[in-house]
């Protein structure tokens, strides 16, 4: 069993109104030093795989095909055992 | 079976010692914990109506048009041609106070299920919302969350939210009111009921899997909110509109097959309420095995399974032998459909876990044997004083134009565009009259008919005089429908009050119900169902008594639908009904004088009936070009709304000298409708009014891009742009915080 | 003419599109279930309707693009068949790679349902030939994720090839920033593919195709399709 911790984020070139709204919220709470906020997605994918390499390949494939949209998003992930 | 009697577990579950003794009497033994849990939810106010039943019985519920009155998932009224309308309103106040987005969303989901359970395809949603003042950050948070939740659910499932109302008042600060109403269309032959009949028929659970969410939500809804309520977050369920869309399509497809004997939504009290209610209505019993119920979480015990309020689930009793057909329909939609039990002849709801019996209760004990209370009713002591407040000697405003603009910007009066633009009000392509009008109108495809819909209540009137306030809520709803050219047909009501154990609150309830019942009789709009929500209090303070009235009306020819907007240059503008010196309970009085006092406007049901009959005839005979009810903010605000709706201004001259200008402009006298008329029809319109013994007064002429209102001692002269800026800008501006 | 309206789980404008094609236009129409592996009939135009396919979970349109029928839809489009994607249908078309770019959350983060004005920027497509060039039409929108985005190069290409078909504008036809309520690149409301047979648009023409609903200017998207098909024209001919 492996667990992939997948982070999907908007590409830097894509406007993130949600991040802007969060930044404003933080400012109104007094966090005036906040420079920027970007909101992304976090997914946990549990999977069975022969070995770590196979798991890596599978998760890479998942990210490319479904979990992210390459037009607007970047992704990265960590893989943990168990 | 184990019995936990130490520390009085029933008290923790919200049952009294007296109720516990009754349960022991019914079972002739000590109930076990599962049984106790089942009794506690079914005997909660939310499910049993134990405090309200005797009063609700006084409502008129019969009429030639009524196909299904109270007691089912939704009321059903006939609209001719073999078609009918199913509709119901329900509250989700407490869940929305704790988690506004999910609370409101699951409220919408629940009411939609109530309607499609009847075999009707939902075609419209409405809602009635009340919050504290928008100057408070918490009210803004709740308002924003509730609106997003309604949008999130309704938009996704694809049922248009076509109308509603939003009020703001400090009494709702800690306890908002969130009432959702759903309306569906069905063919008479597809009418389904929540009945388990036919001994030996299978009992199936369909839809979503069961998790631990919302355990004891029904009991939670029957308590006052306090600081500890925030801790009760697990009682709030999470809605999945996508799942419900699939469930709705599957259920409607199933009903078309004719295999359904009975079907019931699993709402409050989940599997417990649906199973005992279906058995009780069918004079049967149900035996089911909780081990067979599809679960989302591991290790759930029978208590949790029976009391879970996981959303988007239904209990279905199909004909024996049709199980596979049912399964294949649900499979197509990717949903579970599992046989979990059987209809029996012994009247017992028997719950097993595998071979072991874990609960055994007569079904009717849960649904019908709950103790019913006729609570003490007493008029609140200070109310007589408040009613007697002398409004006759209040100073007049110094600047009527400014007062008028300030009124337009009151959040309760101002445009609710900020709200309804977040709702998809057009999906289904039936919406002929959109939100922001007196009533919404949806067409019925395949016919010439239209259905007009509204939900109304001015709770300040009800607070000042519950009897009159109740009458007004019904009359105004009917008047709103009539303004579109619809004949009012039936009512669904949602009672949102404080703690009924307090005699003052019970008095409000009784009196409001008396007013509602009387008005429903006079206007021939029977009550076909609804919902009671008590204990709307925070820190011992009740909300304003809020009996919202949802109403449905029929338009025979959708081409003749009438709207509020002034349409043609030079049309004459008239007022049907009369202006009176009634400032009590008005928005003006609270805004300008800071007073919530006096008597609310009077309502004469005879006059109201003739006003409505006359207006309907005028619309049917194509004699008028617009009609708009005068409500909050009075004549001046109503005129502004007529102007803004069509971008057409008006020149108004108010001649009456006997009334104070403030009463004339801002008073909220009932039974008044503003109409606009082509010059060539003026005489016919006047004759029609006279034949109904109805006062009719010429107000002015539609023209230009300004609203000018002249009187003996005042002038209002504003461009429509200036008016619109205040009217539409108010709420967005406040929401920016 | 025969239209196919694809039904994904969560589609909710499927019946609306079907109604307009069949009852308003008097054309033939079938619902096609997303699980179907093949088309059971010969279609002249495929409509991907609005809604919340798969609940819009993960990203709008992201799961729908893997429905079995999409293989057929892509094949149909590649062969030059007419495909119209409205709202969620547009989102699915971009996810499936039939149209460039993507649709992201509206700039004010709220769902918006209202009438908008659209300027017809290209009336030489199978979907717009019954409009005049530069005509302004009132068409409702209803979406929470309708801001069109793409990279600079793609935008330049869209402009150069006249692939921008509708832009949000004022009633007078000015494509000013104030009417760009959702924050789309260059006020884009609808685009067509390079070959000119696949149109995606966020506004809902099927919601304004009958006078009883207050406005029937959206109908011409459908009449254009029929006119074009009747003319037997294929792109490039």
mmCIF file with all atom_site columns, C-alpha atoms in Angstrom, chain B residues 283-469:
data_model
loop_
_atom_site.group_PDB
_atom_site.id
_atom_site.type_symbol
_atom_site.label_atom_id
_atom_site.label_alt_id
_atom_site.label_comp_id
_atom_site.label_asym_id
_atom_site.label_entity_id
_atom_site.label_seq_id
_atom_site.pdbx_PDB_ins_code
_atom_site.Cartn_x
_atom_site.Cartn_y
_atom_site.Cartn_z
_atom_site.occupancy
_atom_site.B_iso_or_equiv
_atom_site.pdbx_formal_charge
_atom_site.auth_seq_id
_atom_site.auth_comp_id
_atom_site.auth_asym_id
_atom_site.auth_atom_id
_atom_site.pdbx_PDB_model_num
ATOM 1   C CA . UNK B 1 283 ? -51.395 -0.403  8.865   1.00 0.00 ? 283 UNK B CA 1
ATOM 2   C CA . UNK B 1 284 ? -48.561 -2.880  8.510   1.00 0.00 ? 284 UNK B CA 1
ATOM 3   C CA . UNK B 1 285 ? -45.269 -3.700  10.137  1.00 0.00 ? 285 UNK B CA 1
ATOM 4   C CA . UNK B 1 286 ? -41.757 -3.714  8.748   1.00 0.00 ? 286 UNK B CA 1
ATOM 5   C CA . UNK B 1 287 ? -38.967 -6.083  9.589   1.00 0.00 ? 287 UNK B CA 1
ATOM 6   C CA . UNK B 1 288 ? -35.499 -5.123  8.488   1.00 0.00 ? 288 UNK B CA 1
ATOM 7   C CA . UNK B 1 289 ? -31.901 -6.096  8.995   1.00 0.00 ? 289 UNK B CA 1
ATOM 8   C CA . UNK B 1 290 ? -29.502 -3.222  9.571   1.00 0.00 ? 290 UNK B CA 1
ATOM 9   C CA . UNK B 1 291 ? -26.587 -5.477  8.636   1.00 0.00 ? 291 UNK B CA 1
ATOM 10  C CA . UNK B 1 292 ? -27.789 -5.251  5.026   1.00 0.00 ? 292 UNK B CA 1
ATOM 11  C CA . UNK B 1 293 ? -27.739 -1.480  4.831   1.00 0.00 ? 293 UNK B CA 1
ATOM 12  C CA . UNK B 1 294 ? -24.925 -0.122  2.656   1.00 0.00 ? 294 UNK B CA 1
ATOM 13  C CA . UNK B 1 295 ? -22.594 1.816   4.913   1.00 0.00 ? 295 UNK B CA 1
ATOM 14  C CA . UNK B 1 296 ? -19.957 4.434   4.321   1.00 0.00 ? 296 UNK B CA 1
ATOM 15  C CA . UNK B 1 297 ? -18.139 3.962   7.614   1.00 0.00 ? 297 UNK B CA 1
ATOM 16  C CA . UNK B 1 298 ? -16.900 0.910   9.412   1.00 0.00 ? 298 UNK B CA 1
ATOM 17  C CA . UNK B 1 299 ? -18.107 -0.290  12.778  1.00 0.00 ? 299 UNK B CA 1
ATOM 18  C CA . UNK B 1 300 ? -21.490 1.408   12.837  1.00 0.00 ? 300 UNK B CA 1
ATOM 19  C CA . UNK B 1 301 ? -23.857 -0.009  15.438  1.00 0.00 ? 301 UNK B CA 1
ATOM 20  C CA . UNK B 1 302 ? -27.646 -0.410  15.034  1.00 0.00 ? 302 UNK B CA 1
ATOM 21  C CA . UNK B 1 303 ? -28.308 2.755   17.010  1.00 0.00 ? 303 UNK B CA 1
ATOM 22  C CA . UNK B 1 304 ? -26.173 4.792   14.630  1.00 0.00 ? 304 UNK B CA 1
ATOM 23  C CA . UNK B 1 305 ? -27.628 3.181   11.542  1.00 0.00 ? 305 UNK B CA 1
ATOM 24  C CA . UNK B 1 306 ? -31.221 3.720   12.648  1.00 0.00 ? 306 UNK B CA 1
ATOM 25  C CA . UNK B 1 307 ? -30.637 7.359   13.592  1.00 0.00 ? 307 UNK B CA 1
ATOM 26  C CA . UNK B 1 308 ? -28.190 8.455   10.899  1.00 0.00 ? 308 UNK B CA 1
ATOM 27  C CA . UNK B 1 309 ? -29.335 11.441  8.880   1.00 0.00 ? 309 UNK B CA 1
ATOM 28  C CA . UNK B 1 310 ? -27.072 10.824  5.920   1.00 0.00 ? 310 UNK B CA 1
ATOM 29  C CA . UNK B 1 311 ? -28.598 12.643  2.992   1.00 0.00 ? 311 UNK B CA 1
ATOM 30  C CA . UNK B 1 312 ? -29.842 11.512  -0.403  1.00 0.00 ? 312 UNK B CA 1
ATOM 31  C CA . UNK B 1 313 ? -31.393 8.217   0.686   1.00 0.00 ? 313 UNK B CA 1
ATOM 32  C CA . UNK B 1 314 ? -34.912 6.826   0.253   1.00 0.00 ? 314 UNK B CA 1
ATOM 33  C CA . UNK B 1 315 ? -36.902 3.880   1.512   1.00 0.00 ? 315 UNK B CA 1
ATOM 34  C CA . UNK B 1 316 ? -38.835 2.154   -1.266  1.00 0.00 ? 316 UNK B CA 1
ATOM 35  C CA . UNK B 1 317 ? -41.445 -0.580  -1.100  1.00 0.00 ? 317 UNK B CA 1
ATOM 36  C CA . UNK B 1 318 ? -41.785 -2.084  -4.583  1.00 0.00 ? 318 UNK B CA 1
ATOM 37  C CA . UNK B 1 319 ? -44.047 -4.912  -5.652  1.00 0.00 ? 319 UNK B CA 1
ATOM 38  C CA . UNK B 1 320 ? -42.726 -8.318  -4.743  1.00 0.00 ? 320 UNK B CA 1
ATOM 39  C CA . UNK B 1 321 ? -40.805 -9.839  -7.630  1.00 0.00 ? 321 UNK B CA 1
ATOM 40  C CA . UNK B 1 322 ? -39.765 -6.475  -9.095  1.00 0.00 ? 322 UNK B CA 1
ATOM 41  C CA . UNK B 1 323 ? -36.604 -6.152  -7.001  1.00 0.00 ? 323 UNK B CA 1
ATOM 42  C CA . UNK B 1 324 ? -34.308 -6.776  -9.949  1.00 0.00 ? 324 UNK B CA 1
ATOM 43  C CA . UNK B 1 325 ? -36.000 -4.155  -12.100 1.00 0.00 ? 325 UNK B CA 1
ATOM 44  C CA . UNK B 1 326 ? -35.586 -1.656  -9.285  1.00 0.00 ? 326 UNK B CA 1
ATOM 45  C CA . UNK B 1 327 ? -31.939 -2.577  -8.905  1.00 0.00 ? 327 UNK B CA 1
ATOM 46  C CA . UNK B 1 328 ? -31.221 -2.244  -12.600 1.00 0.00 ? 328 UNK B CA 1
ATOM 47  C CA . UNK B 1 329 ? -32.683 1.274   -12.762 1.00 0.00 ? 329 UNK B CA 1
ATOM 48  C CA . UNK B 1 330 ? -30.561 2.372   -9.821  1.00 0.00 ? 330 UNK B CA 1
ATOM 49  C CA . UNK B 1 331 ? -27.523 0.645   -11.228 1.00 0.00 ? 331 UNK B CA 1
ATOM 50  C CA . UNK B 1 332 ? -27.867 2.630   -14.436 1.00 0.00 ? 332 UNK B CA 1
ATOM 51  C CA . UNK B 1 333 ? -27.566 5.783   -12.328 1.00 0.00 ? 333 UNK B CA 1
ATOM 52  C CA . UNK B 1 334 ? -24.682 4.307   -10.347 1.00 0.00 ? 334 UNK B CA 1
ATOM 53  C CA . UNK B 1 335 ? -26.659 3.975   -7.122  1.00 0.00 ? 335 UNK B CA 1
ATOM 54  C CA . UNK B 1 336 ? -27.196 1.290   -4.507  1.00 0.00 ? 336 UNK B CA 1
ATOM 55  C CA . UNK B 1 337 ? -30.593 -0.366  -4.213  1.00 0.00 ? 337 UNK B CA 1
ATOM 56  C CA . UNK B 1 338 ? -30.656 -3.099  -1.603  1.00 0.00 ? 338 UNK B CA 1
ATOM 57  C CA . UNK B 1 339 ? -33.439 -5.206  -0.123  1.00 0.00 ? 339 UNK B CA 1
ATOM 58  C CA . UNK B 1 340 ? -33.152 -4.737  3.634   1.00 0.00 ? 340 UNK B CA 1
ATOM 59  C CA . UNK B 1 341 ? -36.455 -6.070  4.852   1.00 0.00 ? 341 UNK B CA 1
ATOM 60  C CA . UNK B 1 342 ? -40.054 -6.992  4.278   1.00 0.00 ? 342 UNK B CA 1
ATOM 61  C CA . UNK B 1 343 ? -43.546 -5.680  4.946   1.00 0.00 ? 343 UNK B CA 1
ATOM 62  C CA . UNK B 1 344 ? -45.250 -7.695  7.700   1.00 0.00 ? 344 UNK B CA 1
ATOM 63  C CA . UNK B 1 345 ? -48.778 -7.898  9.057   1.00 0.00 ? 345 UNK B CA 1
ATOM 64  C CA . UNK B 1 346 ? -48.119 -7.452  12.777  1.00 0.00 ? 346 UNK B CA 1
ATOM 65  C CA . UNK B 1 347 ? -47.819 -3.654  12.948  1.00 0.00 ? 347 UNK B CA 1
ATOM 66  C CA . UNK B 1 348 ? -44.391 -3.969  14.517  1.00 0.00 ? 348 UNK B CA 1
ATOM 67  C CA . UNK B 1 349 ? -41.252 -2.216  13.420  1.00 0.00 ? 349 UNK B CA 1
ATOM 68  C CA . UNK B 1 350 ? -38.730 -4.980  14.046  1.00 0.00 ? 350 UNK B CA 1
ATOM 69  C CA . UNK B 1 351 ? -35.072 -4.150  13.586  1.00 0.00 ? 351 UNK B CA 1
ATOM 70  C CA . UNK B 1 352 ? -32.570 -6.965  13.401  1.00 0.00 ? 352 UNK B CA 1
ATOM 71  C CA . UNK B 1 353 ? -28.839 -7.147  13.118  1.00 0.00 ? 353 UNK B CA 1
ATOM 72  C CA . UNK B 1 354 ? -28.339 -10.440 11.370  1.00 0.00 ? 354 UNK B CA 1
ATOM 73  C CA . UNK B 1 355 ? -30.415 -12.855 13.410  1.00 0.00 ? 355 UNK B CA 1
ATOM 74  C CA . UNK B 1 356 ? -30.481 -10.745 16.543  1.00 0.00 ? 356 UNK B CA 1
ATOM 75  C CA . UNK B 1 357 ? -33.494 -8.524  17.210  1.00 0.00 ? 357 UNK B CA 1
ATOM 76  C CA . UNK B 1 358 ? -32.214 -5.110  18.314  1.00 0.00 ? 358 UNK B CA 1
ATOM 77  C CA . UNK B 1 359 ? -35.471 -3.183  18.467  1.00 0.00 ? 359 UNK B CA 1
ATOM 78  C CA . UNK B 1 360 ? -39.110 -4.105  18.437  1.00 0.00 ? 360 UNK B CA 1
ATOM 79  C CA . UNK B 1 361 ? -41.684 -1.331  18.622  1.00 0.00 ? 361 UNK B CA 1
ATOM 80  C CA . UNK B 1 362 ? -45.266 -1.006  17.378  1.00 0.00 ? 362 UNK B CA 1
ATOM 81  C CA . UNK B 1 363 ? -44.894 1.365   14.379  1.00 0.00 ? 363 UNK B CA 1
ATOM 82  C CA . UNK B 1 364 ? -47.841 3.462   15.517  1.00 0.00 ? 364 UNK B CA 1
ATOM 83  C CA . UNK B 1 365 ? -46.317 3.930   18.943  1.00 0.00 ? 365 UNK B CA 1
ATOM 84  C CA . UNK B 1 366 ? -43.618 5.970   17.272  1.00 0.00 ? 366 UNK B CA 1
ATOM 85  C CA . UNK B 1 367 ? -45.888 7.954   14.967  1.00 0.00 ? 367 UNK B CA 1
ATOM 86  C CA . UNK B 1 368 ? -49.183 8.347   16.779  1.00 0.00 ? 368 UNK B CA 1
ATOM 87  C CA . UNK B 1 369 ? -48.829 7.666   20.479  1.00 0.00 ? 369 UNK B CA 1
ATOM 88  C CA . UNK B 1 370 ? -46.536 10.535  21.270  1.00 0.00 ? 370 UNK B CA 1
ATOM 89  C CA . UNK B 1 371 ? -48.036 12.619  24.078  1.00 0.00 ? 371 UNK B CA 1
ATOM 90  C CA . UNK B 1 372 ? -49.701 15.717  22.689  1.00 0.00 ? 372 UNK B CA 1
ATOM 91  C CA . UNK B 1 373 ? -49.686 18.904  24.674  1.00 0.00 ? 373 UNK B CA 1
ATOM 92  C CA . UNK B 1 374 ? -52.256 21.645  24.675  1.00 0.00 ? 374 UNK B CA 1
ATOM 93  C CA . UNK B 1 375 ? -49.913 24.305  25.976  1.00 0.00 ? 375 UNK B CA 1
ATOM 94  C CA . UNK B 1 376 ? -50.949 27.266  28.009  1.00 0.00 ? 376 UNK B CA 1
ATOM 95  C CA . UNK B 1 377 ? -51.382 30.440  25.967  1.00 0.00 ? 377 UNK B CA 1
ATOM 96  C CA . UNK B 1 378 ? -51.056 33.920  27.355  1.00 0.00 ? 378 UNK B CA 1
ATOM 97  C CA . UNK B 1 379 ? -50.781 37.265  25.650  1.00 0.00 ? 379 UNK B CA 1
ATOM 98  C CA . UNK B 1 380 ? -47.367 38.819  26.425  1.00 0.00 ? 380 UNK B CA 1
ATOM 99  C CA . UNK B 1 381 ? -47.796 41.436  29.141  1.00 0.00 ? 381 UNK B CA 1
ATOM 100 C CA . UNK B 1 382 ? -46.043 44.298  27.434  1.00 0.00 ? 382 UNK B CA 1
ATOM 101 C CA . UNK B 1 383 ? -47.765 43.756  24.074  1.00 0.00 ? 383 UNK B CA 1
ATOM 102 C CA . UNK B 1 384 ? -50.907 45.732  24.916  1.00 0.00 ? 384 UNK B CA 1
ATOM 103 C CA . UNK B 1 385 ? -48.727 48.719  25.759  1.00 0.00 ? 385 UNK B CA 1
ATOM 104 C CA . UNK B 1 386 ? -46.775 48.366  22.538  1.00 0.00 ? 386 UNK B CA 1
ATOM 105 C CA . UNK B 1 387 ? -49.955 48.140  20.506  1.00 0.00 ? 387 UNK B CA 1
ATOM 106 C CA . UNK B 1 388 ? -51.377 51.245  22.168  1.00 0.00 ? 388 UNK B CA 1
ATOM 107 C CA . UNK B 1 389 ? -48.376 53.388  21.299  1.00 0.00 ? 389 UNK B CA 1
ATOM 108 C CA . UNK B 1 390 ? -49.682 56.701  20.022  1.00 0.00 ? 390 UNK B CA 1
ATOM 109 C CA . UNK B 1 391 ? -48.342 57.152  16.535  1.00 0.00 ? 391 UNK B CA 1
ATOM 110 C CA . UNK B 1 392 ? -50.627 60.079  15.741  1.00 0.00 ? 392 UNK B CA 1
ATOM 111 C CA . UNK B 1 393 ? -48.367 62.724  17.191  1.00 0.00 ? 393 UNK B CA 1
ATOM 112 C CA . UNK B 1 394 ? -45.047 61.679  15.749  1.00 0.00 ? 394 UNK B CA 1
ATOM 113 C CA . UNK B 1 395 ? -43.255 64.434  13.882  1.00 0.00 ? 395 UNK B CA 1
ATOM 114 C CA . UNK B 1 396 ? -43.263 64.243  10.089  1.00 0.00 ? 396 UNK B CA 1
ATOM 115 C CA . UNK B 1 397 ? -39.972 63.707  8.241   1.00 0.00 ? 397 UNK B CA 1
ATOM 116 C CA . UNK B 1 398 ? -38.201 66.925  7.285   1.00 0.00 ? 398 UNK B CA 1
ATOM 117 C CA . UNK B 1 399 ? -37.184 65.664  3.857   1.00 0.00 ? 399 UNK B CA 1
ATOM 118 C CA . UNK B 1 400 ? -39.497 63.173  2.163   1.00 0.00 ? 400 UNK B CA 1
ATOM 119 C CA . UNK B 1 401 ? -37.213 62.587  -0.770  1.00 0.00 ? 401 UNK B CA 1
ATOM 120 C CA . UNK B 1 402 ? -34.318 61.634  1.458   1.00 0.00 ? 402 UNK B CA 1
ATOM 121 C CA . UNK B 1 403 ? -36.565 59.413  3.587   1.00 0.00 ? 403 UNK B CA 1
ATOM 122 C CA . UNK B 1 404 ? -37.804 57.723  0.433   1.00 0.00 ? 404 UNK B CA 1
ATOM 123 C CA . UNK B 1 405 ? -34.260 56.993  -0.749  1.00 0.00 ? 405 UNK B CA 1
ATOM 124 C CA . UNK B 1 406 ? -33.249 55.758  2.699   1.00 0.00 ? 406 UNK B CA 1
ATOM 125 C CA . UNK B 1 407 ? -36.211 53.383  2.722   1.00 0.00 ? 407 UNK B CA 1
ATOM 126 C CA . UNK B 1 408 ? -35.229 52.005  -0.686  1.00 0.00 ? 408 UNK B CA 1
ATOM 127 C CA . UNK B 1 409 ? -31.806 51.215  0.732   1.00 0.00 ? 409 UNK B CA 1
ATOM 128 C CA . UNK B 1 410 ? -33.137 49.334  3.758   1.00 0.00 ? 410 UNK B CA 1
ATOM 129 C CA . UNK B 1 411 ? -31.845 45.794  3.235   1.00 0.00 ? 411 UNK B CA 1
ATOM 130 C CA . UNK B 1 412 ? -35.323 44.374  3.816   1.00 0.00 ? 412 UNK B CA 1
ATOM 131 C CA . UNK B 1 413 ? -36.753 46.576  1.040   1.00 0.00 ? 413 UNK B CA 1
ATOM 132 C CA . UNK B 1 414 ? -33.759 46.938  -1.280  1.00 0.00 ? 414 UNK B CA 1
ATOM 133 C CA . UNK B 1 415 ? -33.335 44.829  -4.407  1.00 0.00 ? 415 UNK B CA 1
ATOM 134 C CA . UNK B 1 416 ? -32.317 41.233  -3.692  1.00 0.00 ? 416 UNK B CA 1
ATOM 135 C CA . UNK B 1 417 ? -30.428 40.981  -6.968  1.00 0.00 ? 417 UNK B CA 1
ATOM 136 C CA . UNK B 1 418 ? -27.239 40.200  -5.034  1.00 0.00 ? 418 UNK B CA 1
ATOM 137 C CA . UNK B 1 419 ? -29.034 37.111  -3.764  1.00 0.00 ? 419 UNK B CA 1
ATOM 138 C CA . UNK B 1 420 ? -30.890 35.805  -6.772  1.00 0.00 ? 420 UNK B CA 1
ATOM 139 C CA . UNK B 1 421 ? -28.108 36.372  -9.285  1.00 0.00 ? 421 UNK B CA 1
ATOM 140 C CA . UNK B 1 422 ? -26.302 33.599  -7.423  1.00 0.00 ? 422 UNK B CA 1
ATOM 141 C CA . UNK B 1 423 ? -29.200 31.241  -8.077  1.00 0.00 ? 423 UNK B CA 1
ATOM 142 C CA . UNK B 1 424 ? -29.770 29.650  -11.447 1.00 0.00 ? 424 UNK B CA 1
ATOM 143 C CA . UNK B 1 425 ? -33.370 30.823  -11.834 1.00 0.00 ? 425 UNK B CA 1
ATOM 144 C CA . UNK B 1 426 ? -33.703 29.853  -15.487 1.00 0.00 ? 426 UNK B CA 1
ATOM 145 C CA . UNK B 1 427 ? -32.600 26.232  -15.802 1.00 0.00 ? 427 UNK B CA 1
ATOM 146 C CA . UNK B 1 428 ? -35.458 24.146  -17.114 1.00 0.00 ? 428 UNK B CA 1
ATOM 147 C CA . UNK B 1 429 ? -36.478 27.011  -19.439 1.00 0.00 ? 429 UNK B CA 1
ATOM 148 C CA . UNK B 1 430 ? -39.844 27.490  -17.779 1.00 0.00 ? 430 UNK B CA 1
ATOM 149 C CA . UNK B 1 431 ? -39.248 30.725  -15.890 1.00 0.00 ? 431 UNK B CA 1
ATOM 150 C CA . UNK B 1 432 ? -41.570 33.297  -17.395 1.00 0.00 ? 432 UNK B CA 1
ATOM 151 C CA . UNK B 1 433 ? -41.525 35.765  -14.502 1.00 0.00 ? 433 UNK B CA 1
ATOM 152 C CA . UNK B 1 434 ? -38.144 35.921  -12.806 1.00 0.00 ? 434 UNK B CA 1
ATOM 153 C CA . UNK B 1 435 ? -37.185 36.726  -9.212  1.00 0.00 ? 435 UNK B CA 1
ATOM 154 C CA . UNK B 1 436 ? -37.776 40.286  -8.078  1.00 0.00 ? 436 UNK B CA 1
ATOM 155 C CA . UNK B 1 437 ? -41.457 40.372  -9.034  1.00 0.00 ? 437 UNK B CA 1
ATOM 156 C CA . UNK B 1 438 ? -44.587 39.945  -6.887  1.00 0.00 ? 438 UNK B CA 1
ATOM 157 C CA . UNK B 1 439 ? -44.569 36.228  -7.606  1.00 0.00 ? 439 UNK B CA 1
ATOM 158 C CA . UNK B 1 440 ? -42.536 33.975  -9.871  1.00 0.00 ? 440 UNK B CA 1
ATOM 159 C CA . UNK B 1 441 ? -44.264 32.319  -12.807 1.00 0.00 ? 441 UNK B CA 1
ATOM 160 C CA . UNK B 1 442 ? -43.193 29.088  -14.482 1.00 0.00 ? 442 UNK B CA 1
ATOM 161 C CA . UNK B 1 443 ? -44.866 27.688  -17.554 1.00 0.00 ? 443 UNK B CA 1
ATOM 162 C CA . UNK B 1 444 ? -46.068 24.104  -17.763 1.00 0.00 ? 444 UNK B CA 1
ATOM 163 C CA . UNK B 1 445 ? -44.592 22.751  -21.007 1.00 0.00 ? 445 UNK B CA 1
ATOM 164 C CA . UNK B 1 446 ? -47.043 21.019  -23.278 1.00 0.00 ? 446 UNK B CA 1
ATOM 165 C CA . UNK B 1 447 ? -49.951 23.138  -22.006 1.00 0.00 ? 447 UNK B CA 1
ATOM 166 C CA . UNK B 1 448 ? -50.958 26.804  -22.067 1.00 0.00 ? 448 UNK B CA 1
ATOM 167 C CA . UNK B 1 449 ? -50.823 26.926  -18.288 1.00 0.00 ? 449 UNK B CA 1
ATOM 168 C CA . UNK B 1 450 ? -48.517 28.679  -15.893 1.00 0.00 ? 450 UNK B CA 1
ATOM 169 C CA . UNK B 1 451 ? -47.923 28.214  -12.179 1.00 0.00 ? 451 UNK B CA 1
ATOM 170 C CA . UNK B 1 452 ? -47.407 31.281  -10.011 1.00 0.00 ? 452 UNK B CA 1
ATOM 171 C CA . UNK B 1 453 ? -45.416 30.877  -6.808  1.00 0.00 ? 453 UNK B CA 1
ATOM 172 C CA . UNK B 1 454 ? -44.671 32.976  -3.792  1.00 0.00 ? 454 UNK B CA 1
ATOM 173 C CA . UNK B 1 455 ? -43.614 32.773  -0.176  1.00 0.00 ? 455 UNK B CA 1
ATOM 174 C CA . UNK B 1 456 ? -44.449 35.583  2.222   1.00 0.00 ? 456 UNK B CA 1
ATOM 175 C CA . UNK B 1 457 ? -44.556 36.751  5.771   1.00 0.00 ? 457 UNK B CA 1
ATOM 176 C CA . UNK B 1 458 ? -44.023 40.059  7.499   1.00 0.00 ? 458 UNK B CA 1
ATOM 177 C CA . UNK B 1 459 ? -43.059 38.903  10.963  1.00 0.00 ? 459 UNK B CA 1
ATOM 178 C CA . UNK B 1 460 ? -43.159 42.372  12.500  1.00 0.00 ? 460 UNK B CA 1
ATOM 179 C CA . UNK B 1 461 ? -46.897 42.446  11.867  1.00 0.00 ? 461 UNK B CA 1
ATOM 180 C CA . UNK B 1 462 ? -47.179 39.008  13.456  1.00 0.00 ? 462 UNK B CA 1
ATOM 181 C CA . UNK B 1 463 ? -45.184 40.191  16.455  1.00 0.00 ? 463 UNK B CA 1
ATOM 182 C CA . UNK B 1 464 ? -47.448 43.219  16.941  1.00 0.00 ? 464 UNK B CA 1
ATOM 183 C CA . UNK B 1 465 ? -50.637 41.265  16.422  1.00 0.00 ? 465 UNK B CA 1
ATOM 184 C CA . UNK B 1 466 ? -50.268 37.584  15.558  1.00 0.00 ? 466 UNK B CA 1
ATOM 185 C CA . UNK B 1 467 ? -53.881 37.180  14.475  1.00 0.00 ? 467 UNK B CA 1
ATOM 186 C CA . UNK B 1 468 ? -53.799 40.084  12.029  1.00 0.00 ? 468 UNK B CA 1
ATOM 187 C CA . UNK B 1 469 ? -50.232 39.240  11.012  1.00 0.00 ? 469 UNK B CA 1
#
